[in-house]
Amino acid sequence: MANHKSALKRIRQNKKRALHNKYYAKTMRNAVRKFRALTEKDEAVKLYPGMQKMLDKLAKTHIIHKNKAANLKSSLALHMNKLG
């Protein structure tokens, strides 16, 4: 166990931040899953800008890596363009 007040505080902060990051990462994964399940192009075109915005925000706040965000945006765009 930690011996210093600052170390105890750091542990509390880390737990709180981990919970926060976990929530947003899970929300992102669910949104990506829903997007990939879409079968209509109109719906996908409407939702894609929101997905881009969410992925960029998560990358900016270091919840996901910037390359992961880029790869996801690319694969979602491919999925959207394949829809008929």
Coordinates of N, CA and C in Angstrom, one line a residue:
M1 N 0.8 -1.2 0.0 CA 0.0 0.0 0.0 C 0.9 1.2 0.0
A2 N 0.3 2.3 -0.5 CA 1.1 3.6 -0.6 C 1.4 4.2 0.8
N3 N 2.5 4.8 0.9 CA 2.9 5.4 2.2 C 2.7 6.9 2.2
H4 N 2.5 7.5 1.1 CA 2.4 9.0 1.1 C 1.0 9.4 0.7
K5 N 0.6 10.6 1.2 CA -0.7 11.2 0.9 C -0.8 11.4 -0.6
S6 N 0.2 11.9 -1.3 CA 0.2 12.1 -2.7 C 0.0 10.9 -3.5
A7 N 0.6 9.8 -3.0 CA 0.5 8.5 -3.7 C -1.0 8.0 -3.6
L8 N -1.6 8.2 -2.4 CA -3.0 7.8 -2.2 C -3.9 8.5 -3.1
K9 N -3.6 9.8 -3.3 CA -4.4 10.7 -4.1 C -4.2 10.2 -5.6
R10 N -3.0 9.9 -6.0 CA -2.7 9.5 -7.3 C -3.5 8.2 -7.7
I11 N -3.6 7.3 -6.7 CA -4.3 6.0 -6.9 C -5.8 6.4 -7.1
R12 N -6.4 7.3 -6.3 CA -7.8 7.7 -6.5 C -8.0 8.3 -7.9
Q13 N -7.1 9.2 -8.3 CA -7.2 9.8 -9.6 C -7.1 8.8 -10.7
N14 N -6.2 7.9 -10.6 CA -6.0 6.9 -11.7 C -7.3 6.0 -11.8
K15 N -7.9 5.6 -10.7 CA -9.1 4.8 -10.7 C -10.2 5.6 -11.4
K16 N -10.4 6.9 -11.1 CA -11.4 7.7 -11.6 C -11.2 7.9 -13.1
R17 N -10.0 8.2 -13.5 CA -9.7 8.4 -15.0 C -9.9 7.1 -15.8
A18 N -9.5 5.9 -15.2 CA -9.6 4.6 -15.9 C -11.1 4.3 -16.1
L19 N -11.9 4.6 -15.1 CA -13.3 4.4 -15.3 C -13.9 5.3 -16.4
H20 N -13.5 6.5 -16.4 CA -13.9 7.5 -17.4 C -13.5 7.1 -18.8
N21 N -12.2 6.7 -19.0 CA -11.7 6.2 -20.3 C -12.4 5.0 -20.7
K22 N -12.7 4.0 -19.8 CA -13.3 2.8 -20.1 C -14.8 3.0 -20.6
Y23 N -15.5 4.0 -20.0 CA -16.8 4.3 -20.5 C -16.8 4.8 -21.9
Y24 N -15.9 5.8 -22.2 CA -15.9 6.3 -23.5 C -15.4 5.3 -24.6
A25 N -14.4 4.5 -24.2 CA -14.0 3.5 -25.2 C -15.0 2.5 -25.5
K26 N -15.8 2.1 -24.5 CA -16.9 1.1 -24.7 C -18.0 1.7 -25.5
T27 N -18.3 3.0 -25.2 CA -19.3 3.7 -26.0 C -18.9 3.8 -27.5
M28 N -17.6 4.0 -27.7 CA -17.1 4.1 -29.1 C -17.2 2.7 -29.8
R29 N -16.9 1.7 -29.1 CA -16.9 0.3 -29.7 C -18.4 0.0 -30.0
N30 N -19.3 0.3 -29.1 CA -20.7 0.0 -29.4 C -21.2 0.8 -30.6
A31 N -20.8 2.1 -30.7 CA -21.2 2.9 -31.9 C -20.6 2.4 -33.2
V32 N -19.4 1.9 -33.2 CA -18.8 1.3 -34.4 C -19.5 0.1 -34.7
R33 N -19.9 -0.7 -33.8 CA -20.6 -2.0 -34.0 C -22.0 -1.7 -34.7
K34 N -22.7 -0.7 -34.1 CA -24.0 -0.3 -34.7 C -23.8 0.2 -36.1
F35 N -22.7 1.0 -36.4 CA -22.5 1.5 -37.7 C -22.2 0.4 -38.7
R36 N -21.5 -0.6 -38.3 CA -21.1 -1.7 -39.2 C -22.4 -2.5 -39.5
A37 N -23.3 -2.5 -38.6 CA -24.6 -3.3 -38.8 C -25.6 -2.6 -39.7
L38 N -25.3 -1.4 -40.0 CA -26.2 -0.7 -40.9 C -26.2 -1.3 -42.3
T39 N -27.4 -1.3 -42.9 CA -27.6 -1.8 -44.3 C -28.0 -0.8 -45.3
E40 N -28.5 0.4 -44.8 CA -28.9 1.4 -45.7 C -27.9 2.5 -45.8
K41 N -27.6 2.9 -47.1 CA -26.6 3.9 -47.3 C -27.0 5.3 -46.8
D42 N -28.3 5.7 -46.9 CA -28.7 7.0 -46.5 C -28.4 7.2 -45.0
E43 N -28.8 6.1 -44.2 CA -28.6 6.2 -42.8 C -27.1 6.3 -42.4
A44 N -26.2 5.5 -43.1 CA -24.8 5.5 -42.9 C -24.2 6.9 -43.2
V45 N -24.6 7.5 -44.3 CA -24.1 8.8 -44.7 C -24.5 9.8 -43.7
K46 N -25.6 9.7 -43.1 CA -26.1 10.7 -42.1 C -25.3 10.5 -40.8
L47 N -25.0 9.3 -40.4 CA -24.3 9.0 -39.1 C -22.8 9.2 -39.2
Y48 N -22.2 9.1 -40.4 CA -20.7 9.0 -40.5 C -20.0 10.3 -40.0
P49 N -20.5 11.5 -40.2 CA -19.8 12.7 -39.7 C -19.8 12.7 -38.1
G50 N -20.8 12.2 -37.5 CA -20.8 12.0 -36.0 C -19.8 11.0 -35.6
M51 N -19.7 9.9 -36.3 CA -18.7 8.9 -36.0 C -17.2 9.5 -36.1
Q52 N -17.0 10.3 -37.2 CA -15.7 10.9 -37.4 C -15.4 11.8 -36.2
K53 N -16.4 12.6 -35.8 CA -16.2 13.6 -34.8 C -15.8 12.9 -33.4
M54 N -16.6 11.8 -33.1 CA -16.4 11.1 -31.9 C -15.0 10.4 -31.9
L55 N -14.6 9.8 -33.0 CA -13.2 9.2 -33.0 C -12.1 10.2 -32.9
D56 N -12.3 11.4 -33.6 CA -11.3 12.4 -33.5 C -11.1 13.0 -32.0
K57 N -12.3 13.1 -31.4 CA -12.3 13.6 -30.0 C -11.6 12.6 -29.1
L58 N -11.9 11.3 -29.3 CA -11.2 10.3 -28.4 C -9.7 10.2 -28.7
A59 N -9.3 10.4 -29.9 CA -7.9 10.4 -30.2 C -7.2 11.6 -29.6
K60 N -7.9 12.8 -29.7 CA -7.3 14.0 -29.1 C -7.1 13.9 -27.6
T61 N -8.0 13.3 -26.9 CA -7.9 13.2 -25.5 C -7.2 11.9 -25.1
H62 N -6.5 11.2 -26.0 CA -5.7 10.0 -25.8 C -6.4 8.8 -25.2
I63 N -7.7 8.7 -25.4 CA -8.5 7.6 -25.0 C -8.2 6.4 -26.0
I64 N -8.1 6.8 -27.3 CA -7.6 5.8 -28.3 C -6.4 6.5 -29.0
H65 N -5.6 5.6 -29.6 CA -4.5 6.2 -30.4 C -4.9 6.8 -31.7
K66 N -4.2 7.8 -32.1 CA -4.6 8.6 -33.3 C -4.6 7.7 -34.6
N67 N -3.7 6.7 -34.6 CA -3.7 5.8 -35.8 C -4.9 4.8 -35.8
K68 N -5.3 4.4 -34.5 CA -6.5 3.6 -34.4 C -7.7 4.4 -34.9
A69 N -7.8 5.6 -34.5 CA -8.9 6.5 -35.0 C -8.9 6.6 -36.5
A70 N -7.8 6.8 -37.1 CA -7.7 6.9 -38.5 C -8.1 5.6 -39.2
N71 N -7.6 4.4 -38.7 CA -7.9 3.1 -39.2 C -9.4 2.9 -39.2
L72 N -10.0 3.2 -38.0 CA -11.5 3.0 -37.9 C -12.3 3.9 -38.9
K73 N -11.9 5.2 -39.0 CA -12.6 6.1 -39.9 C -12.5 5.5 -41.3
S74 N -11.3 5.0 -41.7 CA -11.1 4.5 -43.0 C -12.0 3.3 -43.3
S75 N -12.0 2.4 -42.3 CA -12.8 1.1 -42.5 C -14.3 1.4 -42.5
L76 N -14.7 2.4 -41.7 CA -16.1 2.8 -41.7 C -16.5 3.5 -43.0
A77 N -15.6 4.3 -43.6 CA -15.9 4.9 -44.8 C -16.0 3.9 -46.0
L78 N -15.1 2.8 -45.9 CA -15.2 1.8 -46.9 C -16.5 1.0 -46.8
H79 N -16.9 0.7 -45.5 CA -18.2 0.1 -45.3 C -19.4 0.9 -45.8
M80 N -19.3 2.2 -45.6 CA -20.4 3.1 -46.0 C -20.4 3.1 -47.6
N81 N -19.3 3.2 -48.2 CA -19.3 3.2 -49.7 C -19.7 1.9 -50.3
K82 N -19.6 0.8 -49.6 CA -20.0 -0.5 -50.2 C -21.5 -0.7 -50.1
L83 N -22.1 0.1 -49.3 CA -23.6 -0.1 -49.1 C -24.3 0.4 -50.4
G84 N -25.4 -0.3 -50.8 CA -26.0 0.0 -52.0 C -27.3 0.7 -51.9

